[in-house]
């Protein structure tokens, strides 16, 4: 993607709260992503059944970053989306890492999800609304199966990310269906009012999804703790940063990672552990 097109998508996120990038992942990549997700989900569901865990709604499966390096590379080192997310979420005062490399983090790892039979009510993902020009949470959805109005497509209210209000059920009347196709990628500001149409026949319409946030937002999952060392050893520096290894929560001021340089918690690649915590 050239710089002009990239700037256009960034502007769309800033002005409208979202952008749809058409035909990003080719058919072969999309098929491989879908197959990988389905294989992991099958394995997970069989374990859940065996142990009596409740099945997740909407065909949702979390923690894919712990299962597949391919999914990590696709979502955290994507040639189109990662530079866009870096430009929108990077903290410009994060001096331990070069300005053009990611210093944001994954909020919830990588998951796959479909859509609910009754549809998803209108809501925001950013927890609090706001009016500022800087987002603190972005969603990246890689579409694996075509969406239309009958199978629970994503609904958005353009420009609502700057409304400074939570979404109400009434906002549904202003929502537009996105109906993306397999291979498209949607990026939206977490403040955007969004939901889904009902998935009338409960058809699969999987997306590979990740939330990314500024490094100082508390993540949903403790990704470094859960990551297998076999995957950690194959990550790039950028991917380790996105996993949260450069902005750890220090135990106290005697934590060996806590130095003159890292007292503001914006650490560099030098705090990466030799092994992921799971190794020990
Ligand atoms: Fe949401």
Short mmCIF file of C-alpha atoms and ligand atoms in Angstrom, two decimals:
data_model
loop_
_atom_site.label_atom_id
_atom_site.label_comp_id
_atom_site.label_asym_id
_atom_site.label_seq_id
_atom_site.Cartn_x
_atom_site.Cartn_y
_atom_site.Cartn_z
CA UNK A 1 0.00 0.00 0.00
CA UNK A 2 1.47 3.35 -0.93
CA UNK A 3 1.67 6.25 1.51
CA UNK A 4 -1.21 8.16 -0.09
CA UNK A 5 -3.66 5.25 0.22
CA UNK A 6 -2.46 4.56 3.76
CA UNK A 7 -3.04 8.22 4.70
CA UNK A 8 -6.54 7.98 3.24
CA UNK A 9 -7.46 5.01 5.45
CA UNK A 10 -5.99 6.75 8.51
CA UNK A 11 -8.05 9.84 7.69
CA UNK A 12 -11.19 7.71 7.36
CA UNK A 13 -10.63 6.21 10.83
CA UNK A 14 -10.05 9.70 12.25
CA UNK A 15 -13.02 11.34 10.52
CA UNK A 16 -15.61 8.55 10.21
CA UNK A 17 -14.41 6.27 13.01
CA UNK A 18 -13.76 3.30 10.71
CA UNK A 19 -12.34 2.18 7.39
CA UNK A 20 -12.92 -0.88 5.20
CA UNK A 21 -9.85 -1.96 3.25
CA UNK A 22 -10.98 -4.10 0.35
CA UNK A 23 -9.25 -7.28 -0.89
CA UNK A 24 -6.28 -7.13 1.45
CA UNK A 25 -5.75 -10.81 2.18
CA UNK A 26 -5.82 -12.90 -1.00
CA UNK A 27 -7.96 -16.02 -1.34
CA UNK A 28 -5.11 -18.37 -0.44
CA UNK A 29 -4.20 -16.50 2.75
CA UNK A 30 -7.85 -16.18 3.75
CA UNK A 31 -8.41 -19.90 3.21
CA UNK A 32 -5.32 -20.74 5.26
CA UNK A 33 -6.46 -18.42 8.06
CA UNK A 34 -9.92 -19.99 8.08
CA UNK A 35 -8.56 -23.55 8.07
CA UNK A 36 -6.15 -22.73 10.90
CA UNK A 37 -8.92 -21.17 12.99
CA UNK A 38 -11.32 -24.06 12.38
CA UNK A 39 -8.69 -26.65 13.34
CA UNK A 40 -7.86 -24.84 16.60
CA UNK A 41 -11.54 -24.38 17.40
CA UNK A 42 -12.28 -28.05 16.83
CA UNK A 43 -9.49 -29.01 19.21
CA UNK A 44 -10.61 -26.47 21.81
CA UNK A 45 -14.25 -27.55 21.63
CA UNK A 46 -13.33 -31.17 22.06
CA UNK A 47 -11.29 -30.30 25.19
CA UNK A 48 -14.18 -28.14 26.46
CA UNK A 49 -16.62 -31.00 25.97
CA UNK A 50 -14.33 -33.47 27.69
CA UNK A 51 -13.83 -31.19 30.70
CA UNK A 52 -17.40 -29.88 30.82
CA UNK A 53 -16.46 -26.24 30.10
CA UNK A 54 -19.29 -24.14 28.65
CA UNK A 55 -19.03 -23.61 24.86
CA UNK A 56 -18.45 -20.01 23.78
CA UNK A 57 -21.26 -18.19 22.03
CA UNK A 58 -21.08 -17.15 18.37
CA UNK A 59 -18.43 -19.70 17.47
CA UNK A 60 -15.94 -17.56 19.37
CA UNK A 61 -12.50 -18.88 20.23
CA UNK A 62 -9.93 -16.82 22.16
CA UNK A 63 -6.18 -17.15 22.69
CA UNK A 64 -5.22 -18.00 19.12
CA UNK A 65 -1.84 -16.29 19.67
CA UNK A 66 -0.93 -19.24 21.92
CA UNK A 67 -1.64 -21.75 19.18
CA UNK A 68 -0.31 -20.49 15.86
CA UNK A 69 2.70 -18.38 14.88
CA UNK A 70 1.06 -17.88 11.47
CA UNK A 71 -1.92 -16.15 13.10
CA UNK A 72 0.41 -14.01 15.23
CA UNK A 73 2.41 -12.94 12.19
CA UNK A 74 -0.74 -12.23 10.18
CA UNK A 75 -2.32 -10.10 12.87
CA UNK A 76 0.70 -8.47 14.57
CA UNK A 77 3.03 -8.02 11.57
CA UNK A 78 0.57 -7.30 8.82
CA UNK A 79 2.09 -5.22 5.99
CA UNK A 80 -1.06 -3.10 5.63
CA UNK A 81 -2.74 -2.91 9.04
CA UNK A 82 0.21 -2.87 11.47
CA UNK A 83 1.68 0.38 10.05
CA UNK A 84 -1.79 2.00 10.17
CA UNK A 85 -2.34 0.93 13.79
CA UNK A 86 1.20 2.11 14.64
CA UNK A 87 0.47 5.57 13.25
CA UNK A 88 -2.85 5.83 15.09
CA UNK A 89 -1.97 4.31 18.48
CA UNK A 90 1.74 4.92 19.06
CA UNK A 91 2.69 7.07 22.04
CA UNK A 92 5.01 9.70 20.55
CA UNK A 93 6.75 10.13 23.92
CA UNK A 94 7.79 6.46 24.02
CA UNK A 95 11.50 7.12 23.51
CA UNK A 96 12.98 3.63 24.10
CA UNK A 97 11.58 2.36 20.78
CA UNK A 98 12.02 3.99 17.35
CA UNK A 99 9.01 6.14 16.42
CA UNK A 100 8.11 4.09 13.34
CA UNK A 101 8.02 0.77 15.24
CA UNK A 102 4.97 -0.34 17.30
CA UNK A 103 4.81 0.68 20.96
CA UNK A 104 1.11 -0.15 21.31
CA UNK A 105 -0.10 -3.49 22.72
CA UNK A 106 -2.62 -6.19 21.99
CA UNK A 107 -5.57 -5.74 24.34
CA UNK A 108 -7.05 -9.20 24.10
CA UNK A 109 -4.84 -11.39 21.94
CA UNK A 110 -6.24 -12.91 18.77
CA UNK A 111 -9.68 -14.46 18.54
CA UNK A 112 -12.10 -15.67 15.90
CA UNK A 113 -15.80 -14.98 16.15
CA UNK A 114 -19.01 -15.20 14.18
CA UNK A 115 -22.31 -13.46 14.86
CA UNK A 116 -25.29 -14.08 17.16
CA UNK A 117 -28.71 -15.21 15.97
CA UNK A 118 -30.37 -12.22 17.66
CA UNK A 119 -27.71 -9.73 16.53
CA UNK A 120 -25.38 -7.76 18.77
CA UNK A 121 -26.79 -4.66 20.48
CA UNK A 122 -25.29 -1.24 19.70
CA UNK A 123 -22.29 -0.48 21.92
CA UNK A 124 -18.77 0.93 22.09
CA UNK A 125 -15.58 -1.07 22.78
CA UNK A 126 -13.53 1.75 24.32
CA UNK A 127 -15.30 1.59 27.74
CA UNK A 128 -15.62 5.36 27.89
CA UNK A 129 -16.69 7.71 25.09
CA UNK A 130 -14.72 10.82 24.17
CA UNK A 131 -14.19 13.61 21.69
CA UNK A 132 -10.39 13.68 21.37
CA UNK A 133 -8.72 13.22 18.02
CA UNK A 134 -6.51 10.42 19.36
CA UNK A 135 -8.01 6.92 19.73
CA UNK A 136 -6.78 4.70 22.56
CA UNK A 137 -8.29 1.44 21.30
CA UNK A 138 -8.65 0.13 17.74
CA UNK A 139 -10.30 -3.01 16.45
CA UNK A 140 -8.89 -4.90 13.49
CA UNK A 141 -11.24 -7.46 11.93
CA UNK A 142 -9.94 -9.65 9.12
CA UNK A 143 -12.95 -11.04 7.29
CA UNK A 144 -12.74 -14.80 6.64
CA UNK A 145 -16.26 -15.41 5.31
CA UNK A 146 -18.56 -13.08 3.34
CA UNK A 147 -21.02 -11.02 5.38
CA UNK A 148 -24.44 -9.77 4.32
CA UNK A 149 -27.46 -8.37 6.10
CA UNK A 150 -28.91 -11.83 6.71
CA UNK A 151 -25.87 -13.37 8.42
CA UNK A 152 -25.06 -10.83 11.11
CA UNK A 153 -22.96 -8.22 9.36
CA UNK A 154 -21.31 -5.41 11.30
CA UNK A 155 -23.36 -2.23 11.71
CA UNK A 156 -21.71 1.13 12.38
CA UNK A 157 -22.81 4.70 12.93
CA UNK A 158 -20.30 6.85 11.02
CA UNK A 159 -18.68 9.69 13.02
CA UNK A 160 -20.26 8.47 16.31
CA UNK A 161 -16.74 7.92 17.75
CA UNK A 162 -16.54 11.67 18.45
CA UNK A 163 -20.02 11.93 19.99
CA UNK A 164 -18.78 11.70 23.60
CA UNK A 165 -21.80 9.46 24.28
CA UNK A 166 -22.41 5.77 24.83
CA UNK A 167 -24.42 4.05 22.09
CA UNK A 168 -28.13 3.66 22.78
CA UNK A 169 -30.57 1.10 21.29
CA UNK A 170 -32.08 4.05 19.42
CA UNK A 171 -28.79 4.57 17.49
CA UNK A 172 -29.68 1.49 15.44
CA UNK A 173 -31.78 3.71 13.15
CA UNK A 174 -28.61 5.59 12.06
CA UNK A 175 -26.47 2.48 11.61
CA UNK A 176 -25.28 1.27 8.23
CA UNK A 177 -24.40 -2.36 7.37
CA UNK A 178 -20.81 -2.88 6.17
CA UNK A 179 -21.30 -6.27 4.43
CA UNK A 180 -17.54 -6.92 3.93
CA UNK A 181 -16.31 -9.86 1.86
CA UNK A 182 -13.71 -12.50 2.68
CA UNK A 183 -10.28 -10.90 2.35
CA UNK A 184 -11.43 -7.41 3.43
CA UNK A 185 -10.18 -5.83 6.66
CA UNK A 186 -12.10 -3.41 8.85
CA UNK A 187 -10.36 -1.10 11.31
CA UNK A 188 -12.42 1.01 13.71
CA UNK A 189 -11.96 3.35 16.63
CA UNK A 190 -13.22 1.64 19.82
CA UNK A 191 -15.46 4.63 20.49
CA UNK A 192 -17.52 3.95 17.34
CA UNK A 193 -21.14 2.90 17.94
CA UNK A 194 -21.51 -0.55 16.42
CA UNK A 195 -23.45 -3.80 16.57
CA UNK A 196 -24.56 -6.50 14.12
CA UNK A 197 -27.68 -7.42 12.20
CA UNK A 198 -29.38 -10.66 13.35
CA UNK A 199 -27.78 -13.81 11.97
CA UNK A 200 -31.15 -15.29 11.08
CA UNK A 201 -30.04 -18.79 10.19
CA UNK A 202 -27.10 -18.83 12.55
CA UNK A 203 -24.66 -19.16 9.63
CA UNK A 204 -20.91 -19.08 10.17
CA UNK A 205 -19.40 -15.74 9.16
CA UNK A 206 -16.06 -15.87 10.95
CA UNK A 207 -13.63 -12.99 11.36
CA UNK A 208 -10.13 -13.03 12.81
CA UNK A 209 -10.25 -10.23 15.35
CA UNK A 210 -7.90 -8.30 17.59
CA UNK A 211 -8.19 -5.22 19.77
CA UNK A 212 -5.10 -3.04 20.02
CA UNK A 213 -4.61 -0.30 22.58
CA UNK A 214 -2.08 2.28 23.73
CA UNK A 215 0.55 0.60 25.93
CA UNK A 216 -0.84 2.13 29.15
CA UNK A 217 -4.34 0.62 28.86
CA UNK A 218 -4.83 -2.49 31.02
CA UNK A 219 -5.15 -5.50 28.69
CA UNK A 220 -7.97 -7.99 29.04
CA UNK A 221 -5.58 -10.96 29.18
CA UNK A 222 -2.07 -11.37 30.61
CA UNK A 223 -0.64 -12.35 27.22
CA UNK A 224 3.05 -12.73 28.28
CA UNK A 225 2.13 -15.23 31.03
CA UNK A 226 0.05 -17.46 28.80
CA UNK A 227 2.29 -17.48 25.74
CA UNK A 228 4.13 -20.78 25.08
CA UNK A 229 7.91 -20.29 24.97
CA UNK A 230 8.03 -22.13 21.63
CA UNK A 231 6.09 -19.25 20.07
CA UNK A 232 7.89 -16.54 22.08
CA UNK A 233 11.25 -17.69 20.70
CA UNK A 234 10.06 -17.08 17.14
CA UNK A 235 8.62 -13.59 17.66
CA UNK A 236 10.17 -10.44 16.24
CA UNK A 237 10.92 -7.49 18.52
CA UNK A 238 7.79 -5.73 17.23
CA UNK A 239 5.63 -8.78 18.00
CA UNK A 240 7.10 -9.03 21.53
CA UNK A 241 6.24 -5.37 22.11
CA UNK A 242 2.66 -5.93 20.90
CA UNK A 243 2.39 -8.95 23.22
CA UNK A 244 3.24 -6.56 26.09
CA UNK A 245 6.80 -7.64 26.88
CA UNK A 246 8.16 -4.06 26.67
CA UNK A 247 5.62 -2.45 28.98
CA UNK A 248 5.41 -4.90 31.92
CA UNK A 249 3.75 -4.08 35.21
CA UNK A 250 6.78 -3.83 37.50
CA UNK A 251 6.45 -5.69 40.80
CA UNK A 252 7.86 -2.68 42.70
CA UNK A 253 10.77 -0.21 42.48
CA UNK A 254 13.25 -3.07 43.13
CA UNK A 255 12.16 -5.01 40.04
CA UNK A 256 15.41 -5.51 38.03
CA UNK A 257 13.66 -4.26 34.90
CA UNK A 258 12.87 -0.98 36.63
CA UNK A 259 15.72 1.39 35.91
CA UNK A 260 16.38 5.06 35.47
CA UNK A 261 15.33 4.65 31.84
CA UNK A 262 12.19 2.60 32.45
CA UNK A 263 10.80 4.47 35.46
CA UNK A 264 7.96 5.68 33.29
CA UNK A 265 7.20 2.05 32.27
CA UNK A 266 7.97 2.73 28.60
CA UNK A 267 10.76 0.18 28.27
CA UNK A 268 12.69 -0.99 25.23
CA UNK A 269 13.71 -4.31 23.72
CA UNK A 270 16.35 -4.77 26.44
CA UNK A 271 13.73 -5.84 29.02
CA UNK A 272 12.61 -8.82 26.97
CA UNK A 273 13.13 -11.99 29.01
CA UNK A 274 15.25 -14.81 27.60
CA UNK A 275 12.24 -17.10 27.86
CA UNK A 276 8.50 -16.56 28.17
CA UNK A 277 7.29 -17.02 31.79
CA UNK A 278 5.59 -20.33 30.82
CA UNK A 279 9.06 -21.84 30.22
CA UNK A 280 9.77 -21.79 33.95
FE1 LIG B 1 -17.78 -4.47 19.97
#
